[in-house]
Tab-separated table of C-alpha atoms and ligand atoms in Angstrom:
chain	number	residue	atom	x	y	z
A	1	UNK	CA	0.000	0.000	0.000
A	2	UNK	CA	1.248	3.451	-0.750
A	3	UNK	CA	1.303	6.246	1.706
A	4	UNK	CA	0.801	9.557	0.583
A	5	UNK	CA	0.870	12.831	3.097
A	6	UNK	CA	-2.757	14.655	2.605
A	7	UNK	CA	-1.154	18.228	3.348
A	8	UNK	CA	0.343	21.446	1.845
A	9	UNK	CA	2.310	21.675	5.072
A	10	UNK	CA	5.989	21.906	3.610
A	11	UNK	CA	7.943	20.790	6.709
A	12	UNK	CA	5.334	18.096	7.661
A	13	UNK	CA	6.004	17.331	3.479
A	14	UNK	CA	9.978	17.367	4.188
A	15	UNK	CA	10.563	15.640	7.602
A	16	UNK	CA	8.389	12.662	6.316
A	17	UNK	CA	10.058	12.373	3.262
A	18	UNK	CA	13.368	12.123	4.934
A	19	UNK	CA	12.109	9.072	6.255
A	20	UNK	CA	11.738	7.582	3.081
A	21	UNK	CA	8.015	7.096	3.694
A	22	UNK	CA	5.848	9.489	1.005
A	23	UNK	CA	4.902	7.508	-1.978
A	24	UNK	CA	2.962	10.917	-2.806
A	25	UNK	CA	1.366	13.967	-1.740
A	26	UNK	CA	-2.367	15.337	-1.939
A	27	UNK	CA	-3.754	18.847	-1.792
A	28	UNK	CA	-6.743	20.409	-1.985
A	29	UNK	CA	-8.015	24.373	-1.644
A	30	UNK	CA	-8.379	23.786	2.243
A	31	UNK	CA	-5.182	22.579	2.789
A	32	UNK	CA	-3.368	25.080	0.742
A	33	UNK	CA	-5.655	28.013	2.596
A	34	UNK	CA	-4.325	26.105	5.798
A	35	UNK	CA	-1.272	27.048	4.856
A	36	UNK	CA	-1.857	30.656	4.034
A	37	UNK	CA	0.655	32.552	1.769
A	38	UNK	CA	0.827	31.833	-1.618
A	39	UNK	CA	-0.515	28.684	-2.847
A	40	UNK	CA	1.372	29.000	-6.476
A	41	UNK	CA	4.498	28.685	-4.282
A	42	UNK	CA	3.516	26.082	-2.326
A	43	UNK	CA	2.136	24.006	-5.235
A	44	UNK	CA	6.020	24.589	-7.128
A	45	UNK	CA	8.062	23.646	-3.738
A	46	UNK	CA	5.638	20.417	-2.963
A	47	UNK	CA	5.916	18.875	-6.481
A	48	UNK	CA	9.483	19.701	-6.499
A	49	UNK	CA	10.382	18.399	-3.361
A	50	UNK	CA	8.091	14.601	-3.862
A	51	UNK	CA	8.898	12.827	-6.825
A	52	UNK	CA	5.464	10.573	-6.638
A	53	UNK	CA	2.286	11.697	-7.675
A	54	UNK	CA	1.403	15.038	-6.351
A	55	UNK	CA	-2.350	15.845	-6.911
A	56	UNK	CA	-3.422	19.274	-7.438
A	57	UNK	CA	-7.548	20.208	-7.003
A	58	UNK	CA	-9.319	22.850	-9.725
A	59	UNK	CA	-11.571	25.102	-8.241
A	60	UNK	CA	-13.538	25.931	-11.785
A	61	UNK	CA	-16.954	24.090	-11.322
A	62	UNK	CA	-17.169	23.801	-15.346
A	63	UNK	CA	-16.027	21.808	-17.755
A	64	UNK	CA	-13.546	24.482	-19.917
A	65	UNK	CA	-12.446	25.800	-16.401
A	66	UNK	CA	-11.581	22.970	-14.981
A	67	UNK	CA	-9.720	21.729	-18.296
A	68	UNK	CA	-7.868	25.085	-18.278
A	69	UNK	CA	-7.082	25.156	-14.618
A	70	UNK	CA	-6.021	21.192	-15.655
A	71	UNK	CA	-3.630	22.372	-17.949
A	72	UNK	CA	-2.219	25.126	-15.938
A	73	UNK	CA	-1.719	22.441	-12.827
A	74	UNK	CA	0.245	20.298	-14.973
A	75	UNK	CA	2.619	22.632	-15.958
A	76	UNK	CA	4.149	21.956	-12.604
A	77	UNK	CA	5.621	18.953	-13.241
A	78	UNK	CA	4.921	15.713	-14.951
A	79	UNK	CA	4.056	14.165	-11.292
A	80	UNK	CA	0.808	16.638	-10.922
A	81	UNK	CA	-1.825	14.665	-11.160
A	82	UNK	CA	-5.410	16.679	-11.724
A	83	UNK	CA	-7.929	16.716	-8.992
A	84	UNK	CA	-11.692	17.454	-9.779
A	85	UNK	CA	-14.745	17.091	-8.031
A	86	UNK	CA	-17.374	14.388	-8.618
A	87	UNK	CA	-19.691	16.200	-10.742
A	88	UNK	CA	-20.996	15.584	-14.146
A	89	UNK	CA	-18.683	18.437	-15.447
A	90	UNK	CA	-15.609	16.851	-13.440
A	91	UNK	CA	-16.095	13.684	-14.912
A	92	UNK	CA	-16.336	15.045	-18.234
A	93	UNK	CA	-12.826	16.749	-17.835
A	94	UNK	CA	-11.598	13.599	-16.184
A	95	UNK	CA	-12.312	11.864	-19.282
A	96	UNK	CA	-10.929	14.735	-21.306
A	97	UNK	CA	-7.290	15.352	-19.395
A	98	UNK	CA	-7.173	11.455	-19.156
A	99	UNK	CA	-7.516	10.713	-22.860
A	100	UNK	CA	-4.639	13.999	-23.843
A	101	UNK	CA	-2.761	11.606	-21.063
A	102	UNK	CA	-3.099	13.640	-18.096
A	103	UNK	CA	-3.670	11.768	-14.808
A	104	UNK	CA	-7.064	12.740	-12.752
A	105	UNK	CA	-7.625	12.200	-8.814
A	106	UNK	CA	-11.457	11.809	-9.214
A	107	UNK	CA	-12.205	12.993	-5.533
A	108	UNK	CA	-15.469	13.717	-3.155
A	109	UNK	CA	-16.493	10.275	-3.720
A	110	UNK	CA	-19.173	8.961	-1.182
A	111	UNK	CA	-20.587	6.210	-2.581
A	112	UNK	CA	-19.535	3.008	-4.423
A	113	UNK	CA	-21.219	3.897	-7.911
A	114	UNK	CA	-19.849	7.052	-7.442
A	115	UNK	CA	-16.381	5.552	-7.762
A	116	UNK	CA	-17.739	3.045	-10.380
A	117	UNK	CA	-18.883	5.726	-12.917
A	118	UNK	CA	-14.926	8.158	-12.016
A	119	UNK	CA	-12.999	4.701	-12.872
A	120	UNK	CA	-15.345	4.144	-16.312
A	121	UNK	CA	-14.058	8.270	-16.826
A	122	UNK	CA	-10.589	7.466	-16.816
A	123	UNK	CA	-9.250	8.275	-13.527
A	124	UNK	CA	-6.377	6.938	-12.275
A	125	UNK	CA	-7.451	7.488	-8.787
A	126	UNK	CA	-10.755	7.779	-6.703
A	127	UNK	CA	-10.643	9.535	-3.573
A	128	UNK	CA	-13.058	8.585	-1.238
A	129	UNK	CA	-13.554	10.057	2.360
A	130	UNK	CA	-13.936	7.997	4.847
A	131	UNK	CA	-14.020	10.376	7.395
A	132	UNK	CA	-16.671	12.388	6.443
A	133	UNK	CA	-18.676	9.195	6.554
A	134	UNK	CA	-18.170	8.373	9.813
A	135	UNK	CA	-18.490	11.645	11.351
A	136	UNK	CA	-22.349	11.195	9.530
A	137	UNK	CA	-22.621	8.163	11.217
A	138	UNK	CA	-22.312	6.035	8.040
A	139	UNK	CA	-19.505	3.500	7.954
A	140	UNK	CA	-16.231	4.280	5.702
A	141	UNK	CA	-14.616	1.868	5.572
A	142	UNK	CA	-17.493	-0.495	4.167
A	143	UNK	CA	-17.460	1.965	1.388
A	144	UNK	CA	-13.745	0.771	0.759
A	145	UNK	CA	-14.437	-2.628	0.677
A	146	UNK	CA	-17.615	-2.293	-1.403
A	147	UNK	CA	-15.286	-0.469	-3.997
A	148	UNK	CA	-12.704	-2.768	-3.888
A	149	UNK	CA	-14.616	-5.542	-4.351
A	150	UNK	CA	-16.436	-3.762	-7.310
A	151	UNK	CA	-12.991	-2.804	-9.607
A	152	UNK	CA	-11.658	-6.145	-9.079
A	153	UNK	CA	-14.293	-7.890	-10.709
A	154	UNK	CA	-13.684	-5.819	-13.372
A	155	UNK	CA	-9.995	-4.963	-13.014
A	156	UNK	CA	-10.581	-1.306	-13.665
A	157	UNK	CA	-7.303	-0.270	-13.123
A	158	UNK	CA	-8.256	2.747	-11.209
A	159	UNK	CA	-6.739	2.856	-7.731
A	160	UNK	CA	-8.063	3.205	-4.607
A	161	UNK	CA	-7.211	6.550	-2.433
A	162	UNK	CA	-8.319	6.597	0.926
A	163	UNK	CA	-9.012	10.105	1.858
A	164	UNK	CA	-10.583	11.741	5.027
A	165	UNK	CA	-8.534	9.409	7.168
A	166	UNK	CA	-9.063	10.263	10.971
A	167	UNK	CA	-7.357	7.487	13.085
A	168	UNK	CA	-4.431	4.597	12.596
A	169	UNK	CA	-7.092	1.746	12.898
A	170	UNK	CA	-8.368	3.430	9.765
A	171	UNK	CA	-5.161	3.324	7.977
A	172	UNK	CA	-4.834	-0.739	9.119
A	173	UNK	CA	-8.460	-1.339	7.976
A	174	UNK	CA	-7.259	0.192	4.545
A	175	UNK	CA	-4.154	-2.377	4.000
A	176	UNK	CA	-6.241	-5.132	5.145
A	177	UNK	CA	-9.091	-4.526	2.310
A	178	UNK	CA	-6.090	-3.641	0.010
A	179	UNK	CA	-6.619	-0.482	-0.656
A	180	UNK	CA	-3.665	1.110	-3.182
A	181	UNK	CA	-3.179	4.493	-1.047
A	182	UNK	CA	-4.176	5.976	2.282
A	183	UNK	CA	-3.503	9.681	2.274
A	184	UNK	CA	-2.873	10.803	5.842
A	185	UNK	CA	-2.712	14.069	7.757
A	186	UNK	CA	0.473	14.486	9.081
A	187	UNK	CA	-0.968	13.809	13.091
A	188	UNK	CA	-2.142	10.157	11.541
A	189	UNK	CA	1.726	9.216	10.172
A	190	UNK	CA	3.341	10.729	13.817
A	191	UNK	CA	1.369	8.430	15.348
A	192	UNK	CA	1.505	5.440	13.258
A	193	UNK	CA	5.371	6.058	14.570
A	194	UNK	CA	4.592	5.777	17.777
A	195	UNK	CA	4.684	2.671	20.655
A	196	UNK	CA	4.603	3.360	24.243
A	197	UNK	CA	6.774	0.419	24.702
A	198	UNK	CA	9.180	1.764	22.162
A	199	UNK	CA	9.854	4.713	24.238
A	200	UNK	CA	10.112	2.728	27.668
A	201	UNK	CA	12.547	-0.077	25.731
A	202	UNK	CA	14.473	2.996	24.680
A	203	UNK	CA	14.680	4.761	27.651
A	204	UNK	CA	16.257	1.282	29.535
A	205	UNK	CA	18.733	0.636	26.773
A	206	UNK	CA	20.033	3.888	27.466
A	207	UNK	CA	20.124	3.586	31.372
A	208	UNK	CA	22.131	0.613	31.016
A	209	UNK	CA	24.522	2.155	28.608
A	210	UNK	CA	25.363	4.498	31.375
A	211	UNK	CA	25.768	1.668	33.808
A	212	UNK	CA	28.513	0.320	31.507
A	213	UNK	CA	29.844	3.844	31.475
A	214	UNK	CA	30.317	3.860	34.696
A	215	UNK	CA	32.238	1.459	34.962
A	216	UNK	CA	34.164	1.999	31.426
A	217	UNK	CA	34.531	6.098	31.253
A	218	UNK	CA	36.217	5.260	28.073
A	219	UNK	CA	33.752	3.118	26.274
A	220	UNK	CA	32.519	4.505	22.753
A	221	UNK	CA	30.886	2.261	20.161
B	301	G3P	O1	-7.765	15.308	0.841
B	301	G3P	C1	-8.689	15.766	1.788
B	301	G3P	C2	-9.426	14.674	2.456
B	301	G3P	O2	-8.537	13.755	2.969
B	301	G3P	C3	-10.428	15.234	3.439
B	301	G3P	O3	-10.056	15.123	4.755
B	301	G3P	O4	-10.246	15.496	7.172
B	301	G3P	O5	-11.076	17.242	5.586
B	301	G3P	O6	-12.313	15.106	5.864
B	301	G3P	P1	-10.990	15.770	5.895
């Protein structure tokens, strides 16, 4: 499963990828405002930073907007992959920017014909949110499954991004459907690093080092 960072946060963006652990990066108009500044800047340092698949959201609601603002996006880097909304007009660009051979992030999906009718478009990725589900009281992750079940029996080869992602057990759920991607906020990947007993194993190791120290003022490894 890839694991791409759902932020425009650039030192969330470099301290993670010094870890060797972004496959990719998402973004999306709240993110970016998150950020504040200027987005064009942030958009140039992200997809120059991440060599995976960077996606990149239009804000036109139209068709010619959204294939303009396409265009534009792309001229970032040959890693942008378009993001649109699931709309009638989004799928129609999806279709478009897919067929000149420009990648689309079909996102806003809620529903599992949703996704069916963005992977018959062309996109190389549907992004649905979890998240938002939940907090509705609907459950997420059976939209996952229902979606993964539905493009392998027809091996669309549209992948699977799991947006909205609140929680770790989320991100586990994910990789044991077999999702493609999760995309997580940067709080989600800290604390995927994290074990209690990691810190406590750590904290004796060190103890006993300076035990042997003690007795060894020399000792170096
Ligand atoms: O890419 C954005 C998506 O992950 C939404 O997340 O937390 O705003 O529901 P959230």
């Amino acid at each position: 499963m890839k694991i791409f960072l759902d932020t425009a946060n650039l030192e969330s963006i470099k301290k993670f990828n010094d870890m060797g652990l972004l496959d990719g990066i998402t973004t999306n108009p709240s993110l970016l405002s998150k950020e504040g500044g200027n987005p064009k800047d942030a958009m140039a340092e992200i997809t120059k930073i991440i060599k995976g698949d960077v996606s990149l959201e239009v804000v036109s609601t139209e068709y010619s907007g959204m294939m303009e603002e396409g265009k534009r996006l792309r001229e970032y880097g040959d890693n942008v992959i378009v993001k649109v909304p699931m709309t009638p007009d989004g799928l129609k660009a999806c279709k478009s920017l897919s067929s000149e051979g420009i990648p689309v992030n079909v996102t806003l999906i809620f529903s599992p014909n949703q996704a069916l009718l963005a992977a018959k478009s062309g996109a190389k990725y549907v992004s649905p949110f979890i998240g938002r589900l939940d907090d509705i009281g609907q459950d997420g992750m059976h939209l996952i499954k229902e979606i993964k079940e539905i493009f392998s029996n027809y091996n669309f080869g549209t992948k699977i991004l799991v947006a909205s992602i609140r929680h770790p057990i989320h991100v586990i759920d994910a990789a044991k459907i077999g999702a493609d991607v999760v995309t997580l906020p940067p709080v989600v990947l800290d604390k995927m690093l994290q074990h209690p007993l990691t810190k406590i194993g750590l904290e004796n190791f060190l103890t006993d080092w300076e035990k042997l120290k003690a007795v060894n003022p020399d000792i170096k490894i």
